[in-house]
Amino acid sequence: MGHSLAKRSSAENPKVRAVVDAVTSFDLPSSPWWTELDALSTHTTLDGLEVDPEGIILEGTKRFKGVMNIYLALQYGDSSDDGFQTTESFLGRFSGHFDQHGTPHVDAVSIDTSSFYEGEER
């Protein structure tokens, strides 16, 4: 088994805890990556972001990456009886950096929405 230079981190590591906090409080709806999620329904709302500390990889002292679950409420039509609302979750990946004070910042997010579209092809 080969080992990469990136170190898998543990939940007790303060840098990992800081990354978890930064990602779970990340303002995804105000980010450039929201457009793809917003297109999934008439009105898409973020229900939450979940990050497993064991899935965070610290790359040296300056960079990090990991996976997250993104929970959404999808509403179709208006909010009256004619509308329909459901929930979905998607797997996302994030990467970022630590600034000179050690504060983590999310630089990029990718979200796999392919499962949403797979059912439409039948």
Rosetta silent file (secondary structure, phi, psi, omega in degrees, C-alpha in Angstrom):
SEQUENCE: MGHSLAKRSSAENPKVRAVVDAVTSFDLPSSPWWTELDALSTHTTLDGLEVDPEGIILEGTKRFKGVMNIYLALQYGDSSDDGFQTTESFLGRFSGHFDQHGTPHVDAVSIDTSSFYEGEER
SCORE:     score description
SCORE:     0.000 S_00000001
   1 L     0.000  127.145  177.757    0.000    0.000    0.000 S_00000001
   2 L   -87.296  149.868  177.027    1.384    3.380   -0.976 S_00000001
   3 L  -114.052  134.226  177.362    1.026    6.414    1.218 S_00000001
   4 L   -84.201  169.543  177.763    0.545    9.872   -0.232 S_00000001
   5 L   -71.868  -23.883  178.119    2.184   12.975    1.163 S_00000001
   6 L   -71.707  140.580 -176.246   -1.238   14.221    2.239 S_00000001
   7 E  -106.427  125.019  174.467   -2.045   13.230    5.790 S_00000001
   8 E   -72.356  134.043 -171.048   -5.453   11.931    6.773 S_00000001
   9 L  -105.333  167.806  179.269   -6.403   13.793    9.899 S_00000001
  10 L  -112.112  160.865 -176.483   -8.298   12.967   13.045 S_00000001
  11 L   -64.223  -21.905 -178.376  -11.272   14.681   14.651 S_00000001
  12 L   -79.217  -16.606 -178.632   -9.170   15.730   17.655 S_00000001
  13 L   -67.043  125.637 -178.692   -6.866   17.868   15.524 S_00000001
  14 H   -61.464  -30.830  177.043   -7.703   21.569   16.083 S_00000001
  15 H   -67.224  -37.820  178.675   -7.045   22.336   12.400 S_00000001
  16 H   -65.822  -44.787  178.160   -9.571   19.673   11.410 S_00000001
  17 H   -58.944  -40.679  179.290  -12.151   21.098   13.844 S_00000001
  18 H   -64.766  -38.543  178.000  -11.557   24.556   12.338 S_00000001
  19 H   -66.085  -45.464  178.051  -12.088   23.165    8.812 S_00000001
  20 H   -56.103  -47.489 -179.862  -15.322   21.431    9.877 S_00000001
  21 H   -62.518  -42.386 -179.194  -16.581   24.705   11.382 S_00000001
  22 H   -64.943  -41.407 -177.704  -15.569   26.720    8.304 S_00000001
  23 H   -73.316  -43.643 -178.110  -17.240   24.334    5.860 S_00000001
  24 H   -68.649  -22.679  177.328  -20.465   23.834    7.849 S_00000001
  25 L  -100.336    3.848  179.830  -20.845   27.610    8.207 S_00000001
  26 L   -61.460  134.358 -177.756  -19.849   28.294    4.571 S_00000001
  27 L   -84.790   73.824 -177.493  -22.457   30.481    2.820 S_00000001
  28 H   -57.256  -42.612 -179.558  -23.073   28.138   -0.118 S_00000001
  29 H   -62.233  -19.959  178.049  -26.198   30.013   -1.390 S_00000001
  30 H   -97.596    3.109 -176.792  -24.083   33.168   -1.869 S_00000001
  31 L   -94.897  164.396  177.377  -21.263   31.308   -3.615 S_00000001
  32 L   -65.200  -17.715 -176.828  -20.722   30.735   -7.348 S_00000001
  33 L   -84.527   -5.606 -178.998  -21.407   27.014   -6.805 S_00000001
  34 H   -72.753  -28.978 -174.787  -25.036   27.602   -5.789 S_00000001
  35 H   -52.232  -44.679 -179.247  -26.228   28.140   -9.381 S_00000001
  36 H   -63.419  -37.912  179.546  -26.121   24.423  -10.165 S_00000001
  37 H   -75.851  -38.234 -179.140  -28.160   23.597   -7.045 S_00000001
  38 H   -63.479  -28.541 -179.222  -30.606   26.463   -7.505 S_00000001
  39 L   -73.440   -9.416 -176.700  -31.441   25.117  -10.976 S_00000001
  40 L   -74.062  -20.207 -179.231  -32.782   21.868   -9.464 S_00000001
  41 L  -154.835  173.359  177.363  -36.139   23.383   -8.487 S_00000001
  42 L   -61.549  -39.888  179.503  -38.309   26.497   -8.596 S_00000001
  43 E  -141.795  107.647 -178.570  -37.103   27.387   -5.115 S_00000001
  44 E  -102.598  130.998 -179.512  -34.050   25.598   -3.672 S_00000001
  45 E  -124.969  136.804  176.338  -33.185   26.067    0.002 S_00000001
  46 E   -77.639  122.743  176.249  -30.091   24.863    1.839 S_00000001
  47 E   -92.454  -20.901  178.373  -31.061   22.663    4.804 S_00000001
  48 E   158.967  163.499  175.031  -27.480   22.105    5.932 S_00000001
  49 E  -122.186  136.387  179.200  -23.937   20.965    5.282 S_00000001
  50 E  -125.987  131.435 -178.811  -22.421   17.970    7.051 S_00000001
  51 E  -125.477  129.245  174.723  -18.708   17.219    7.172 S_00000001
  52 L   -88.679  118.220 -179.440  -17.118   14.058    8.557 S_00000001
  53 H   -54.686  -31.982 -179.610  -13.851   15.053   10.278 S_00000001
  54 H   -69.856  -15.614  179.812  -12.327   11.717    9.223 S_00000001
  55 H   -92.463    3.561  179.808  -12.890   12.698    5.577 S_00000001
  56 L   -92.276  133.327  178.305  -10.723   15.817    5.807 S_00000001
  57 E  -116.989  123.502  175.194   -7.215   15.617    4.432 S_00000001
  58 E   -89.333  125.361 -179.961   -4.630   18.190    5.465 S_00000001
  59 E  -105.155   92.379 -174.851   -2.140   18.817    2.670 S_00000001
  60 L    70.219 -146.376 -178.647    0.893   20.155    4.464 S_00000001
  61 L  -104.320   -6.144 -172.849    0.255   23.198    6.651 S_00000001
  62 L  -111.582  -19.196 -172.157   -1.427   25.441    4.089 S_00000001
  63 E  -129.674  158.646  175.306   -4.126   23.408    2.250 S_00000001
  64 E  -149.438  161.356  174.446   -7.004   21.046    2.979 S_00000001
  65 E  -154.011  163.568  179.555   -9.666   19.087    1.125 S_00000001
  66 E  -179.967 -174.383  179.663  -12.532   16.805    1.985 S_00000001
  67 E  -118.552  155.712  179.381  -16.048   15.613    1.318 S_00000001
  68 E  -146.862  159.911  170.816  -19.382   16.849    2.613 S_00000001
  69 E  -104.261  135.707 -179.968  -23.064   16.085    2.380 S_00000001
  70 E  -113.802  123.155 -178.255  -25.301   18.897    1.161 S_00000001
  71 E  -107.426  127.541 -176.103  -28.944   18.788    2.261 S_00000001
  72 E  -127.013  150.178  166.310  -31.530   20.705    0.231 S_00000001
  73 E  -105.620  125.811 -178.999  -35.254   21.409    0.251 S_00000001
  74 E  -112.145  121.980 -179.972  -36.561   21.535   -3.323 S_00000001
  75 E  -115.619  132.310  179.802  -39.859   23.277   -3.972 S_00000001
  76 E  -114.321  136.827 -176.794  -41.659   23.099   -7.298 S_00000001
  77 L    77.513 -160.530 -179.810  -44.394   25.564   -8.186 S_00000001
  78 L   -93.917 -177.151 -175.138  -45.539   28.090   -5.617 S_00000001
  79 L   -83.241    0.533  178.447  -46.026   27.638   -1.893 S_00000001
  80 L   -78.227 -169.292 -179.205  -49.793   27.092   -2.203 S_00000001
  81 L   -63.629  -18.000 -179.334  -51.475   23.708   -2.516 S_00000001
  82 L   -77.361  -16.467 -176.674  -50.362   23.545   -6.160 S_00000001
  83 L   -84.625  166.460  178.686  -46.699   23.310   -5.165 S_00000001
  84 E  -136.200  135.000  178.711  -44.661   20.237   -4.275 S_00000001
  85 E  -127.453  141.402  177.746  -41.698   20.080   -1.900 S_00000001
  86 E  -143.830  171.408  176.958  -39.132   17.333   -1.360 S_00000001
  87 E  -119.698  150.583  178.148  -35.674   16.958    0.138 S_00000001
  88 E  -141.501  156.421  171.194  -32.484   15.741   -1.486 S_00000001
  89 E  -131.339  146.928 -178.254  -28.893   15.248   -0.428 S_00000001
  90 E  -134.321  150.298  175.585  -25.816   15.390   -2.600 S_00000001
  91 E   -84.792  133.494  177.409  -22.172   14.543   -2.145 S_00000001
  92 E  -127.714  160.073  174.973  -19.850   17.503   -2.428 S_00000001
  93 E  -124.013  145.564  178.606  -16.114   18.029   -2.366 S_00000001
  94 E  -135.473  156.659  172.846  -14.345   21.083   -1.049 S_00000001
  95 E  -144.841  157.364 -178.535  -10.827   22.429   -0.958 S_00000001
  96 E  -169.442 -168.793 -177.219   -9.285   25.427    0.657 S_00000001
  97 E  -139.618  162.347  173.094   -6.370   27.048    2.382 S_00000001
  98 E  -100.868  132.344  176.530   -5.284   28.346    5.772 S_00000001
  99 L   -77.687 -176.836 -176.025   -4.443   32.055    5.945 S_00000001
 100 L   -63.370  -17.555  177.982   -1.428   33.424    7.838 S_00000001
 101 L   -94.697   -0.332 -179.188   -3.439   33.266   11.094 S_00000001
 102 L    85.570    9.335  178.956   -4.342   29.603   10.564 S_00000001
 103 L   -82.484  128.629 -179.896   -7.977   30.386    9.695 S_00000001
 104 E   -79.229  142.863  177.366   -9.393   28.016    7.046 S_00000001
 105 E  -131.186  131.171  178.264  -11.043   29.441    3.917 S_00000001
 106 E   -79.034  126.113 -179.154  -13.032   27.404    1.372 S_00000001
 107 E  -102.740  -31.998 -175.437  -11.688   28.034   -2.144 S_00000001
 108 E  -150.983  145.999  177.793  -13.637   25.564   -4.276 S_00000001
 109 E  -135.191  136.500  170.824  -16.688   23.334   -4.059 S_00000001
 110 E  -127.557  140.731 -174.436  -17.858   20.658   -6.478 S_00000001
 111 E  -128.058  128.898  179.451  -21.221   18.968   -6.142 S_00000001
 112 E   -90.868   99.933  178.881  -22.296   15.704   -7.744 S_00000001
 113 L  -100.495   11.699 -176.057  -25.921   16.217   -8.810 S_00000001
 114 H   -59.984  -32.401 -179.872  -25.903   13.340  -11.333 S_00000001
 115 H   -63.775  -28.813  178.897  -28.179   11.218   -9.116 S_00000001
 116 H   -66.956  -37.724 -175.637  -30.887   13.878   -9.465 S_00000001
 117 H   -90.073  -16.183 -177.578  -30.876   13.603  -13.261 S_00000001
 118 H   -60.450  -36.996 -179.037  -30.469    9.812  -13.583 S_00000001
 119 H   -70.586  -20.923 -177.785  -34.177    9.182  -12.963 S_00000001
 120 H   -78.102  -15.273 -174.416  -35.227   11.550  -15.761 S_00000001
 121 H   -84.285   -6.151 -175.971  -33.613    9.491  -18.513 S_00000001
 122 L   -82.944    0.000    0.000  -35.981    6.537  -18.228 S_00000001
